[in-house]
Steps between C-alpha positions, in 0.01 A plus 500: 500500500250295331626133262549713200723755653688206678546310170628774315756556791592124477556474159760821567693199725473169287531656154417264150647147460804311686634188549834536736639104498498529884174643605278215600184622348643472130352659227296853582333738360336829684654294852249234382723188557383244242355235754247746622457598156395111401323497836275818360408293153800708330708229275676717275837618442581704793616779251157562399333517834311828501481796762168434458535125611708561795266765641194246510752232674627776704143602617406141550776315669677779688304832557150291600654247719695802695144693532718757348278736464407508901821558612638823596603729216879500669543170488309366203729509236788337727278188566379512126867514394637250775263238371623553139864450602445194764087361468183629645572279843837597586418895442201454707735317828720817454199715585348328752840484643533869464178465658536277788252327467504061411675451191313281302545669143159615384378815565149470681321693761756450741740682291293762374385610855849547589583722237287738662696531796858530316593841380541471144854619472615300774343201293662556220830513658416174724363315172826610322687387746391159520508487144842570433648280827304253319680543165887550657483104585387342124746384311469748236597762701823514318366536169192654533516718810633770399185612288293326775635720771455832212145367413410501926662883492353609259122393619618651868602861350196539307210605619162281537 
């Protein structure tokens, strides 16, 4: 899966605009949340953020930083998406964790040499793992977890 394919798939899971009063990143728009938006010279009405937009920021600040692209195919998408949902560092401890390797939340050449010694499935289902013990103890759990926990199935019954 290449950033295009990956971005389309994304923008199946975060959808247009929202602004639910208790989800801490405020306004959004394509699962841009508005402070990354200012943070990427965006300072617009959220409403009018465009696909186009949030696929340069999503390139940029999230697929890049992950070395995305290097990653196995079975497992790219998961870190892609993780990162969306909780930042580029935290998706990258829940791989090196799935990893074993030190956790220090950028993936390097550390991290991409173990990758190669993981089977790809069994990645996937360690990375998802992590992810979604991770999620079960935020607060929003009770609000938001049901379509957290739907969004983490969904990526783990579909194929890379």
């Amino acid at each position: 899966m290449n950033f295009d394919q990956a971005f389309d798939k994304l923008i199946g899971h975060e959808g247009r605009f929202s602004d639910h009063p208790d989800d801490k990143g405020g306004p959004t728009c394509w699962g841009i949340t508005e402070a990354v938006a200012r943070a990427n010279s965006y300072f617009g009405d959220m409403r009018d953020l465009t696909q186009f937009q949030a696929r340069a920021i999503y390139r940029q600040c999230y697929w890049t930083p992950l070395k995305a692209d290097q990653l196995p195919e079975e497992v790219r998408f998961d870190v892609f998406d993780g990162a969306v949902n909780s930042g580029v560092v935290q998706s990258a401890k829940w791989l090196q964790r799935a990893l074993g390797v030190i956790v220090d939340g950028v993936v390097g050449p550390q991290t991409l040499a173990a990758c190669k010694f993981v089977p790809g499935g069994v990645l996937k289902c360690q990375y998802n793992g992590q992810r979604l013990a991770f999620m079960t103890d935020l607060g929003g759990w009770g609000i938001f977890g049901k379509g957290w926990a739907r969004r983490m199935a969904k990526n783990l019954m579909e194929s890379a």
